Amino acid sequence: MFSYFIRGKLVKAYTAIVEDPNVMIRGIRASREEPKEAIQTRRGAALAQSVLVICPLAMTFGILQLSWRGVYWKDLDDSSSAQNSILTAIQFVAKFHEICIVGSLSNIVLHLIQAEMIDEGVPFGLMTSAYKVSSITYLWSWEFWGGIFERDLRESYTRRIRLFTSIVLISCLAAVSGPSSAITLLPRLDWWPVSNPPLVSSTNYIGNHSVYIWPQALTADHLPDLECLSKKGYDQQYCPGAGRSEFLAGSSWTWTLERNLTMPVSDSRMVRYLAASAPVSDKLTSGYTQASTISDITAKTLSCMWALVNAGWTAVLLKYVVHSNRPVIHASAVDGTPLLKPFVAVQCRSYNPLQENMEFPHGHATTGPTDDPKRSRWMVHEKAWNASRNASDQSTFSWFDLSDKIDPPSIAAILEVTLPPPKFPDPPSEPSGSHNRVVPCTVDAWWVPVRIWIDPKSDNSIHEDSADIVKTDIWSNPQKLVGAHKITINPSWADALNPKLSGSNETLIEKMITPQLTPLGPLPHVEDTVSYLLSLHIAEGLSRVSSETSSWHIPLRKLKTPPIVGPNATCAVIMCQNNRASCGPNVEENLATSGFKRITFNVTRYGYGWGLGGVAVKLANVALLLHALLCLGYATSTLWSGRTFSIAGSVGEAIALAVNSTPTEKLKNTCSGIRSLSTWKKVVVVRETRHDHVELVFEDGSDEELVGTKVVRGKRYGR
């Protein structure tokens, strides 16, 4: 009796444990899963599923607007450890954003796989694709390609291709999400424009109309003063022949094929570069040099502006510049026409004065006078030079006008020079007096486009972006002269480049070139030296054209707070002339109607910011936008249908479903691995096999009827 009684109690206890999950045995709660709906149709569940997918979009749009708006963070500060710490922290934020993106993409793929498994089934190889979207190697695995090449007789191949395309696209998006997030979120160290600086909205004028600033036909009328033709021309800073102390110090020069001189900008502490080069080319001969520099009038515009900033005249106007660690200020014309600078090409040839049939070199003129056989050579007539003038061993220099030639040069010149005997004559048997030389030269000059800027907190130089033109053979690369204007130079203007020097019978060019012609080797180097110095000299002279007319006006009436000039005074207009600032009348209308050149300034600063510059940034933005569109499309579709799934929502749930399914012979010998592609191609589908039980059912692509029926929406399954 007692044994039956104990047995009955144990049976009741076991039954209670199985049927009531809240029964406790020795302090341990026994529980079991409640039946659940395999296909849910509640809007709340659909909303919760959608929120998980679209959560990363808040970060995505926040990141993208940084690039779209061109947000500037701060200037580069090498001494700031906090700046480096913030940049490092941003990398962690980018990684978190990547994890959120990959998680949302995994949820989308999982939803697609669940829907296919419950409907018509998916290839066995694609069943776990939702858990591998972050692994790009999955795309060339056996299980992936086995799933793609499977052909299910019950559904169209187009449907399988759509699933394949979706998985590939999502896997690729997951692979690039990390780099895209980092590229878009991390600020880039670059030059960034200052958004709407007050200076850009003001009105600025330089010199006069471009026809007068950069004339294409230079005559004596373009000289600031006729004294430029006298001995005083060397001392007047606006004359073409002024400011040649660097040239007259030629005894310390060393001959090179390239040279950059720093020339002071008139009335300024800034300098511009005067560059010369003998380009290396098969088409070029000896005695050919190119030179260029920035026009003094445009250089003074930038230097004067920076002088005003330092003087406090434009503290409000350029507050972004003053407070920036490294501002760069660019000048450009408002009407879209480029600013110009002089570019000069000089070709010289050296002759023995006893030689006949001397000619001006023209092998590198634009086309050369080859279309007229009678005038195919630019001969040097005897009247152009007179050797008897060199009896005093003094070099002489003269300009010549060849404008009557076909396609003439800008101007021509002849240098007659008497040299001491060379130390190493070549050949040694040269006749007596052969070290004297007559050097005819042709000059081609252009006004060429240029972009100029200053980096005032780094150096005191006026910079340009076309310096490489000096080092390029323009005859072999005519595209370098696109937008250029050929200059015709009349000897009446060119004489200002060669004024008489005070207390001497020599002219400026004679004094400048002669010390450089003491031969240390073979005499053919004479034409190289002459063309080199002459190109520098003419380029510098052309840079001073219209320099005396430079005036810069900044109407400030558009500013809410004009800068204070004195204790109780303000300026409606600041006038900067000859680098001297003063309050001026509001003459904007007069300047505009008089044709003065209107310019604008753009300010950039060196630091960290966000923008759309660069191919990598644009591609990263596209990748993030594709992810956003995909997530929004998924959320819209899910909310519209209201359908979500609870089957195989994780790896653990997929294992539980498999364990609770009837074993199949179609997976025979796969307990220790799968090596056959045909196994991955088998279709797996979720079916209701009993009244309240669902299982994984496999088929191999044949037309055999599957076990069970389709899962019913809203029905609970649990056994």
XYZ file of C-alpha atoms in Angstrom:
719
model
C 0.000 0.000 0.000
C 2.739 2.424 0.928
C 4.638 1.808 -2.319
C 1.504 2.486 -4.379
C 0.915 5.643 -2.386
C 4.474 6.931 -3.043
C 4.237 6.015 -6.713
C 0.975 7.959 -7.049
C 2.478 11.057 -5.403
C 5.496 11.002 -7.733
C 3.278 10.708 -10.792
C 1.214 13.700 -9.656
C 4.356 15.731 -8.933
C 5.802 14.966 -12.363
C 2.517 15.878 -14.015
C 2.414 19.167 -12.105
C 5.968 20.028 -13.134
C 5.276 19.356 -16.783
C 1.943 21.146 -16.895
C 2.726 24.065 -14.548
C 5.957 25.943 -15.261
C 5.720 27.753 -11.946
C 6.205 24.601 -9.812
C 9.509 24.790 -7.865
C 11.755 21.767 -7.140
C 14.491 22.439 -4.603
C 14.442 26.146 -5.427
C 14.819 25.689 -9.196
C 11.942 26.884 -11.374
C 10.854 24.396 -14.008
C 9.543 26.155 -17.143
C 8.566 25.522 -20.726
C 7.966 27.703 -23.804
C 4.455 28.844 -24.529
C 3.050 28.286 -28.053
C 3.750 31.213 -30.375
C 2.537 32.576 -33.685
C 4.955 31.693 -36.491
C 3.550 34.535 -38.610
C 2.470 37.621 -36.690
C 0.146 40.248 -38.149
C 0.191 42.853 -35.392
C 1.156 46.427 -36.342
C 2.969 46.843 -33.057
C 5.329 43.974 -33.841
C 5.875 45.341 -37.357
C 6.650 48.777 -35.930
C 9.128 47.332 -33.433
C 10.843 45.361 -36.216
C 11.035 48.470 -38.418
C 12.458 50.642 -35.644
C 15.365 48.236 -35.206
C 16.187 48.627 -38.893
C 15.816 52.401 -39.252
C 17.552 53.359 -35.977
C 20.956 53.794 -37.699
C 19.380 56.291 -40.110
C 19.324 58.994 -37.448
C 23.112 58.787 -37.235
C 23.436 58.429 -41.007
C 21.534 61.611 -41.821
C 23.341 63.455 -39.042
C 26.678 62.408 -40.560
C 25.656 63.172 -44.138
C 24.501 66.695 -43.370
C 28.033 67.512 -42.200
C 29.284 66.897 -45.745
C 26.272 68.406 -47.484
C 26.489 71.637 -45.492
C 30.278 71.837 -45.692
C 30.683 72.204 -41.927
C 34.067 73.511 -40.761
C 35.270 72.211 -37.406
C 38.474 73.986 -36.412
C 41.940 75.020 -37.538
C 44.854 72.623 -37.328
C 46.592 72.936 -33.978
C 49.665 70.723 -33.725
C 50.089 71.557 -30.056
C 46.571 70.536 -29.045
C 46.316 67.061 -27.530
C 42.554 67.521 -27.110
C 42.185 67.793 -30.887
C 43.883 64.436 -31.401
C 41.776 62.868 -28.647
C 38.565 64.025 -30.307
C 39.693 62.641 -33.673
C 40.405 59.292 -32.018
C 36.999 59.274 -30.308
C 35.284 59.949 -33.638
C 36.751 56.685 -34.944
C 34.918 54.797 -32.189
C 31.683 56.553 -33.167
C 32.254 55.515 -36.793
C 32.751 51.899 -35.694
C 29.523 51.979 -33.664
C 27.709 53.377 -36.703
C 29.089 50.529 -38.815
C 27.831 47.937 -36.305
C 24.348 49.496 -36.393
C 24.317 49.455 -40.205
C 25.391 45.819 -40.405
C 22.765 44.898 -37.799
C 19.983 46.568 -39.798
C 21.113 44.858 -42.999
C 21.162 41.479 -41.236
C 17.568 42.034 -40.095
C 16.475 42.789 -43.660
C 18.080 39.631 -45.059
C 16.669 37.580 -42.188
C 13.172 38.856 -42.971
C 13.602 37.888 -46.649
C 14.832 34.399 -45.779
C 12.039 33.838 -43.239
C 9.407 34.888 -45.773
C 10.846 32.563 -48.438
C 11.166 29.620 -46.036
C 7.517 29.875 -45.013
C 6.327 30.445 -48.576
C 8.087 28.351 -51.253
C 11.356 27.588 -49.507
C 14.973 28.631 -49.972
C 18.091 26.713 -50.935
C 19.758 25.212 -47.901
C 22.912 27.246 -48.630
C 21.054 30.560 -48.268
C 19.313 29.676 -45.014
C 22.065 31.205 -42.852
C 22.923 34.126 -45.162
C 21.410 36.636 -42.716
C 24.148 35.826 -40.211
C 26.962 36.263 -42.748
C 26.197 39.579 -44.460
C 29.220 41.151 -42.771
C 31.533 38.488 -44.227
C 32.314 39.218 -47.873
C 33.899 35.757 -48.175
C 30.395 34.271 -47.982
C 29.787 35.467 -51.556
C 32.296 32.973 -52.968
C 31.520 30.076 -50.629
C 29.997 26.721 -51.708
C 26.836 27.288 -49.732
C 26.128 30.639 -51.427
C 26.704 29.461 -54.989
C 24.919 26.208 -54.302
C 21.889 28.229 -53.308
C 22.121 30.390 -56.427
C 22.338 27.544 -58.947
C 19.507 25.596 -57.356
C 16.509 25.339 -59.654
C 13.235 24.849 -57.844
C 10.520 23.428 -60.083
C 7.771 25.053 -58.000
C 8.839 28.694 -58.384
C 10.186 30.941 -61.133
C 13.901 31.398 -61.532
C 13.333 35.168 -61.603
C 12.268 35.101 -57.974
C 15.463 33.322 -57.002
C 17.530 35.889 -58.946
C 15.843 38.696 -57.026
C 16.783 37.025 -53.763
C 20.334 36.484 -55.004
C 20.653 40.135 -56.092
C 19.321 41.377 -52.778
C 21.805 39.298 -50.780
C 24.745 40.390 -52.966
C 23.783 44.074 -52.744
C 23.259 43.932 -49.002
C 26.526 42.029 -48.457
C 28.425 44.625 -50.498
C 26.779 47.454 -48.560
C 27.754 45.762 -45.301
C 31.345 45.402 -46.530
C 31.690 49.103 -47.425
C 29.651 50.457 -44.512
C 32.682 50.666 -42.239
C 34.927 52.628 -44.633
C 31.973 54.752 -45.769
C 31.094 55.692 -42.213
C 34.704 56.515 -41.351
C 35.302 58.534 -44.529
C 32.115 60.538 -44.053
C 32.328 61.032 -40.294
C 36.033 61.794 -39.841
C 36.866 65.437 -40.634
C 39.494 65.901 -43.350
C 42.563 68.103 -43.043
C 42.361 70.416 -46.040
C 41.872 73.974 -47.249
C 38.262 74.987 -46.556
C 36.447 78.042 -47.902
C 35.126 80.573 -45.443
C 31.373 80.714 -45.986
C 30.256 84.188 -47.076
C 33.110 86.220 -45.595
C 32.157 89.912 -45.391
C 34.981 90.819 -47.761
C 33.386 88.846 -50.606
C 30.128 90.753 -50.305
C 31.914 94.104 -50.473
C 32.924 95.850 -53.694
C 36.612 96.029 -54.567
C 38.326 97.749 -57.464
C 41.832 97.445 -58.816
C 43.626 99.899 -61.093
C 41.615 100.542 -64.232
C 39.896 98.554 -66.964
C 41.795 95.404 -68.003
C 42.535 97.002 -71.402
C 44.625 99.580 -69.555
C 45.998 97.308 -66.853
C 47.320 94.744 -69.343
C 47.603 96.551 -72.718
C 48.414 94.456 -75.781
C 50.301 97.273 -77.522
C 52.819 99.081 -75.348
C 53.997 102.566 -76.349
C 55.437 105.566 -74.520
C 51.853 106.567 -73.661
C 51.762 103.684 -71.185
C 54.680 105.027 -69.157
C 53.680 106.600 -65.822
C 56.108 109.449 -66.400
C 58.441 110.501 -69.203
C 61.186 110.609 -66.601
C 61.221 106.804 -66.919
C 63.205 107.413 -70.144
C 65.820 109.516 -68.344
C 68.458 108.700 -65.781
C 65.804 109.011 -63.092
C 63.956 106.049 -64.544
C 66.104 103.651 -62.544
C 65.005 105.296 -59.272
C 61.261 105.635 -59.952
C 59.608 102.498 -58.538
C 56.761 102.536 -61.067
C 59.033 102.780 -64.106
C 59.697 99.607 -66.139
C 63.447 99.791 -65.465
C 63.210 100.334 -61.702
C 64.126 97.983 -58.900
C 67.051 96.203 -60.532
C 69.435 96.018 -57.584
C 69.240 92.228 -57.784
C 70.353 92.368 -61.402
C 73.197 94.822 -60.888
C 74.597 92.575 -58.151
C 75.324 90.084 -60.904
C 78.962 89.578 -60.037
C 77.884 87.123 -57.354
C 75.609 85.120 -59.688
C 76.242 81.583 -60.781
C 74.905 80.499 -64.174
C 72.139 77.893 -63.928
C 69.367 76.732 -66.239
C 66.775 77.743 -63.678
C 66.633 80.610 -61.247
C 64.020 82.239 -59.012
C 64.532 85.785 -57.788
C 62.442 87.400 -55.070
C 61.346 90.859 -56.116
C 59.795 93.250 -53.574
C 56.219 94.308 -54.241
C 55.991 98.089 -54.542
C 55.303 99.819 -51.205
C 54.988 96.495 -49.454
C 56.786 94.027 -47.239
C 55.723 91.176 -49.481
C 57.655 89.683 -52.382
C 56.826 87.964 -55.660
C 58.901 85.451 -57.573
C 60.636 86.279 -60.835
C 61.435 82.938 -62.460
C 63.454 82.007 -65.541
C 64.159 78.656 -67.116
C 65.678 77.102 -70.207
C 63.231 74.232 -70.901
C 64.748 70.953 -72.005
C 63.298 69.960 -75.383
C 64.474 68.437 -78.646
C 62.929 71.378 -80.479
C 64.820 74.020 -78.512
C 68.317 75.238 -79.269
C 70.821 77.078 -77.114
C 70.149 80.711 -76.407
C 66.461 80.237 -75.546
C 64.995 81.234 -72.138
C 61.503 81.782 -70.728
C 60.669 84.037 -67.770
C 57.589 85.167 -65.899
C 56.398 86.934 -62.755
C 53.178 88.266 -61.234
C 52.013 91.738 -62.236
C 52.910 94.274 -59.598
C 49.427 95.799 -59.643
C 47.701 92.529 -58.680
C 50.432 91.681 -56.169
C 49.936 95.041 -54.480
C 46.216 94.402 -54.226
C 46.734 91.377 -52.014
C 49.631 92.836 -50.030
C 47.727 96.067 -49.420
C 44.694 94.158 -48.200
C 46.780 92.209 -45.697
C 48.426 95.437 -44.544
C 44.963 96.796 -43.784
C 44.133 93.698 -41.770
C 47.295 94.054 -39.692
C 46.589 97.756 -39.193
C 43.164 96.965 -37.779
C 41.252 98.726 -40.543
C 39.336 95.608 -41.477
C 39.137 93.776 -38.162
C 35.399 93.260 -38.558
C 35.657 92.692 -42.300
C 38.198 89.890 -42.019
C 37.574 88.488 -38.568
C 37.718 84.947 -39.978
C 41.162 85.656 -41.366
C 42.529 87.317 -38.244
C 41.443 84.479 -35.965
C 42.502 81.676 -38.295
C 45.807 79.925 -37.706
C 46.533 79.786 -41.425
C 44.297 81.760 -43.789
C 44.852 81.854 -47.535
C 43.322 84.705 -49.536
C 42.682 84.358 -53.285
C 42.004 87.211 -55.697
C 39.872 86.870 -58.831
C 37.927 89.105 -61.212
C 34.183 89.460 -60.690
C 33.419 89.488 -64.428
C 34.901 86.019 -64.861
C 37.907 87.166 -66.868
C 41.212 85.945 -65.436
C 43.875 88.065 -63.863
C 46.966 88.200 -66.077
C 50.725 88.157 -65.699
C 53.596 88.685 -68.171
C 55.308 85.725 -69.817
C 58.401 86.290 -71.944
C 60.359 84.021 -74.304
C 63.734 85.277 -75.568
C 65.857 83.628 -78.244
C 69.382 84.869 -78.971
C 72.165 83.903 -81.336
C 75.847 84.836 -81.031
C 77.895 85.899 -84.085
C 81.498 86.797 -84.734
C 81.449 90.474 -85.802
C 83.438 89.503 -88.918
C 80.717 87.133 -90.029
C 78.299 88.110 -92.776
C 74.576 87.339 -93.136
C 73.640 87.679 -89.484
C 69.933 87.188 -88.744
C 67.523 87.556 -85.893
C 66.665 84.079 -84.569
C 63.060 83.082 -85.105
C 63.070 79.301 -84.982
C 60.586 79.383 -82.122
C 58.312 82.184 -83.268
C 54.627 81.253 -83.446
C 54.791 80.187 -87.083
C 57.864 81.941 -88.482
C 57.933 83.935 -91.740
C 58.009 80.836 -93.920
C 55.046 81.715 -96.128
C 56.982 84.468 -97.944
C 60.161 83.093 -99.569
C 61.555 86.585 -100.118
C 61.288 87.393 -96.430
C 61.957 83.981 -94.913
C 64.996 85.312 -93.063
C 65.052 88.202 -90.593
C 68.401 89.632 -91.598
C 70.466 91.963 -89.415
C 71.466 94.892 -91.584
C 74.791 96.622 -91.143
C 73.065 99.824 -90.100
C 71.773 97.950 -87.075
C 75.231 97.773 -85.550
C 78.631 99.368 -85.870
C 81.692 97.546 -84.620
C 83.734 100.723 -84.538
C 81.630 101.869 -81.582
C 83.289 99.186 -79.494
C 86.727 100.699 -79.779
C 86.410 101.764 -76.146
C 85.668 98.176 -75.119
C 82.163 99.187 -74.076
C 79.158 96.991 -74.792
C 76.199 98.578 -76.534
C 72.548 97.586 -76.607
C 69.739 98.663 -78.962
C 66.069 97.812 -79.523
C 64.655 97.065 -82.982
C 61.156 97.027 -84.345
C 60.355 94.010 -86.535
C 56.630 94.716 -86.759
C 56.861 94.780 -90.567
C 57.671 91.055 -90.575
C 55.107 88.344 -91.072
C 53.952 87.123 -87.670
C 56.553 89.326 -85.986
C 57.990 88.999 -82.492
C 57.015 91.447 -79.782
C 60.323 93.266 -80.218
C 63.938 92.555 -81.168
C 67.292 93.655 -79.812
C 71.008 93.576 -80.576
C 73.829 93.500 -78.052
C 77.332 94.313 -79.209
C 79.798 93.170 -76.603
C 83.584 93.309 -76.361
C 84.980 90.529 -74.233
C 88.447 89.827 -72.889
C 90.158 86.807 -74.452
C 88.790 83.529 -73.053
C 90.980 81.523 -70.740
C 90.123 78.320 -72.614
C 89.293 79.242 -76.227
C 87.428 76.689 -78.290
C 88.657 76.157 -80.858
C 92.177 77.325 -79.921
C 92.831 78.566 -83.470
C 90.079 81.235 -83.411
C 91.218 84.440 -85.170
C 92.209 87.489 -83.199
C 89.219 89.451 -81.990
C 86.875 86.499 -82.360
C 85.971 86.770 -78.667
C 83.932 89.888 -79.522
C 80.302 89.113 -80.175
C 77.194 90.514 -81.845
C 74.110 88.971 -80.222
C 70.767 89.572 -82.016
C 67.689 88.487 -80.041
C 63.954 88.201 -80.639
C 61.445 88.637 -77.834
C 57.952 87.127 -77.672
C 55.759 88.320 -74.801
C 52.229 87.475 -73.678
C 49.768 88.266 -70.937
C 48.829 84.821 -69.587
C 46.074 83.874 -67.083
C 47.090 83.388 -63.482
C 45.479 82.685 -60.116
C 47.218 84.373 -57.200
C 46.935 84.066 -53.450
C 48.765 84.836 -50.232
C 49.463 82.624 -47.234
C 50.365 85.525 -44.945
C 50.854 83.640 -41.688
C 53.315 81.236 -43.307
C 55.407 83.532 -45.509
C 55.441 86.965 -47.133
C 55.253 85.743 -50.740
C 52.630 86.244 -53.433
C 51.920 82.767 -54.787
C 50.609 81.658 -58.173
C 49.356 78.451 -59.772
C 50.961 78.815 -63.210
C 54.642 78.782 -62.279
C 55.205 75.572 -64.255
C 54.661 77.405 -67.557
C 58.196 78.762 -67.276
C 59.614 75.240 -67.235
C 57.533 74.007 -70.189
C 58.434 74.320 -73.859
C 55.454 76.412 -74.956
C 56.139 75.754 -78.651
C 55.669 72.024 -78.099
C 52.779 72.617 -75.659
C 50.685 75.422 -77.145
C 47.826 74.615 -74.764
C 49.855 76.400 -72.105
C 49.045 79.663 -73.910
C 45.274 79.172 -73.963
C 43.716 82.495 -72.984
C 46.999 84.365 -73.528
C 47.261 87.728 -75.326
C 50.306 88.542 -77.446
C 52.007 91.840 -76.554
C 53.446 94.230 -79.133
C 56.254 96.307 -77.602
C 57.205 99.582 -79.267
C 60.821 100.707 -78.819
C 59.508 103.975 -77.333
C 58.264 102.002 -74.329
C 61.157 99.516 -74.335
C 63.632 102.395 -73.969
C 62.350 102.772 -70.408
C 63.863 99.315 -69.744
C 67.277 100.641 -70.709
C 67.733 104.125 -69.234
C 71.099 105.783 -68.832
C 72.592 105.288 -65.392
C 73.553 108.280 -63.281
C 77.275 109.014 -63.362
C 77.944 106.513 -66.140
C 77.885 106.276 -69.917
C 76.388 102.817 -69.704
C 72.748 101.948 -69.894
C 70.947 99.696 -67.441
C 70.995 96.602 -69.665
C 74.647 97.102 -70.629
C 75.610 97.426 -66.974
C 73.531 94.390 -66.063
C 74.724 91.969 -68.751
C 78.392 92.834 -69.346
C 79.737 91.488 -65.988
C 78.145 88.139 -66.772
C 79.914 87.699 -70.109
C 83.477 87.128 -68.923
C 84.007 83.786 -70.628
C 85.171 80.907 -68.483
C 84.707 78.369 -71.229
C 83.501 78.045 -74.820
C 82.006 81.259 -76.213
C 78.630 79.763 -77.349
C 77.447 80.331 -73.757
C 77.135 84.024 -74.531
C 73.677 83.649 -76.126
C 72.491 81.604 -73.128
C 73.533 84.295 -70.678
C 72.097 87.155 -72.730
C 68.725 85.448 -73.305
C 68.520 84.489 -69.651
C 69.162 87.991 -68.274
C 67.135 89.726 -70.969
C 64.073 87.515 -70.349
C 64.198 88.268 -66.619
C 64.621 91.981 -67.253
C 61.739 92.290 -69.737
C 59.374 90.169 -67.612
C 60.090 92.377 -64.612
C 59.516 95.507 -66.707
C 56.176 94.231 -67.990
C 55.095 93.414 -64.434
C 55.275 97.133 -63.606
C 52.824 98.170 -66.317
C 50.001 100.248 -64.760
C 51.519 99.764 -61.331
C 51.268 103.473 -60.555
C 47.482 103.442 -61.082
C 46.836 100.817 -58.430
C 43.977 101.824 -56.169
C 41.824 99.585 -54.043
C 38.482 100.671 -52.641
C 36.288 98.753 -50.215
C 32.785 100.201 -49.771
C 31.695 99.057 -46.328
C 28.177 100.450 -46.245
C 26.743 96.916 -46.549
C 28.294 95.950 -43.234
C 26.230 96.382 -40.098
C 29.261 97.478 -38.090
C 31.848 99.469 -40.088
C 35.363 99.301 -38.648
C 36.419 102.196 -36.454
C 39.124 104.357 -38.023
C 39.649 106.769 -35.195
C 38.325 107.224 -31.677
C 35.050 108.694 -32.924
C 35.115 108.156 -36.681
C 34.052 105.491 -39.116
C 34.715 104.981 -42.816
C 32.058 104.460 -45.452
C 34.849 103.649 -47.899
C 38.436 102.596 -47.288
C 40.807 103.651 -50.050
C 44.129 101.874 -50.334
C 46.504 103.541 -52.765
C 50.222 102.906 -52.953
C 49.779 100.659 -49.917
C 48.570 103.604 -47.858
C 45.086 103.466 -46.394
C 42.786 106.401 -45.863
C 39.095 107.168 -45.626
C 37.690 108.067 -49.001
C 34.406 109.250 -50.463
C 31.878 106.732 -51.726
C 32.959 106.741 -55.350
C 31.691 103.271 -56.227
C 29.463 104.547 -59.041
C 32.288 106.573 -60.558
C 34.618 103.581 -60.394
C 32.059 101.294 -62.040
C 31.248 103.717 -64.853
C 34.929 104.464 -65.406
C 35.597 100.808 -66.141
C 37.767 100.046 -63.123
C 38.493 96.350 -62.722
C 36.269 94.841 -60.048
C 37.737 91.966 -58.089
C 36.673 89.727 -55.253
C 38.553 87.850 -52.566
C 37.937 84.283 -51.449
C 39.256 83.183 -48.086
C 40.237 79.614 -47.255
C 41.676 78.267 -44.036
C 43.685 75.180 -43.193
C 42.002 72.855 -40.764
C 39.482 70.079 -40.260
C 36.068 70.031 -41.877
C 33.542 68.053 -43.871
C 32.655 68.400 -47.537
C 31.863 66.580 -50.748
C 35.289 67.012 -52.303
C 36.979 63.897 -53.640
C 35.733 60.706 -55.275
C 36.039 58.655 -52.076
C 33.755 61.017 -50.142
C 31.136 60.990 -52.895
C 31.162 57.177 -53.089
C 30.883 56.935 -49.296
C 27.864 59.252 -49.374
C 26.263 57.140 -52.110
C 26.784 53.937 -50.069
C 25.180 55.460 -46.969
C 22.270 56.813 -49.016
C 21.686 53.387 -50.578
C 21.542 51.881 -47.108
C 19.101 54.571 -45.993
C 16.836 54.006 -49.012
C 16.932 50.240 -48.469
C 15.992 50.590 -44.794
C 13.191 53.055 -45.532
C 11.814 50.754 -48.230
C 11.912 47.784 -45.875
C 10.234 49.713 -43.056
C 7.494 50.979 -45.376
C 6.839 47.490 -46.744
C 6.788 45.897 -43.301
C 4.435 48.483 -41.830
C 2.145 48.228 -44.858
C 1.864 44.427 -44.672
C 2.129 44.217 -40.868
C 3.685 40.762 -41.227
C 6.612 39.603 -39.092
C 8.084 36.156 -38.364
C 9.299 34.361 -35.249
C 10.777 31.292 -36.971
C 14.588 30.939 -37.056
C 15.093 34.513 -35.934
C 18.547 33.677 -34.589
C 21.125 30.921 -34.860
C 19.800 29.363 -31.634
C 16.205 29.400 -32.878
C 17.292 27.847 -36.189
C 19.048 25.039 -34.256
C 15.981 24.517 -32.052
C 13.767 24.274 -35.147
C 16.125 21.748 -36.729
C 16.300 19.638 -33.557
C 12.508 19.546 -33.365
C 12.206 18.506 -37.031
C 11.984 14.937 -38.350
C 15.368 13.644 -39.550
C 15.656 13.325 -43.314
C 17.655 10.952 -45.494
C 18.414 13.853 -47.824
C 21.035 15.097 -45.358
C 22.627 11.704 -44.897
C 26.352 11.721 -44.043
C 26.401 15.462 -43.288
C 26.872 15.222 -39.519
C 30.610 15.915 -39.828
C 30.514 18.458 -42.637
C 29.157 19.214 -46.110
C 31.375 18.931 -49.188
C 28.846 18.397 -51.959
C 27.350 21.343 -53.846
C 24.150 19.366 -54.403
C 23.515 19.321 -50.652
C 23.528 23.129 -50.460
C 21.164 23.218 -53.455
C 18.406 21.296 -51.647
C 15.380 23.428 -50.872
C 14.362 23.786 -47.227
C 10.899 24.960 -46.320
C 8.976 25.383 -43.056
C 5.756 23.363 -43.002
C 3.025 22.467 -40.531
C 3.414 18.706 -40.115
C 0.952 18.271 -37.262
C -1.859 20.357 -35.934
C 0.325 22.548 -33.716
C 3.863 21.716 -34.860
C 6.120 23.094 -37.628
C 9.286 21.509 -39.006
C 12.047 22.001 -41.543
C 11.271 19.935 -44.626
C 13.880 19.237 -47.327
C 13.420 18.438 -51.006
C 15.969 18.025 -53.801
C 14.339 19.908 -56.695
C 12.146 17.048 -57.917
C 8.391 17.291 -58.336
C 7.659 15.117 -55.316
C 5.030 16.443 -52.942
C 6.348 17.996 -49.742
C 5.305 16.761 -46.333
C 2.851 18.984 -44.438
C 0.972 22.162 -45.259
C 1.824 25.838 -45.299
C 2.114 27.672 -42.007
C -1.074 29.507 -41.100
C -0.890 33.218 -40.347
C -1.822 34.035 -36.736
C -1.913 30.392 -35.597
C 0.079 29.382 -32.504
C 2.516 26.504 -32.720
C 4.279 24.867 -29.816
C 4.600 21.098 -29.926
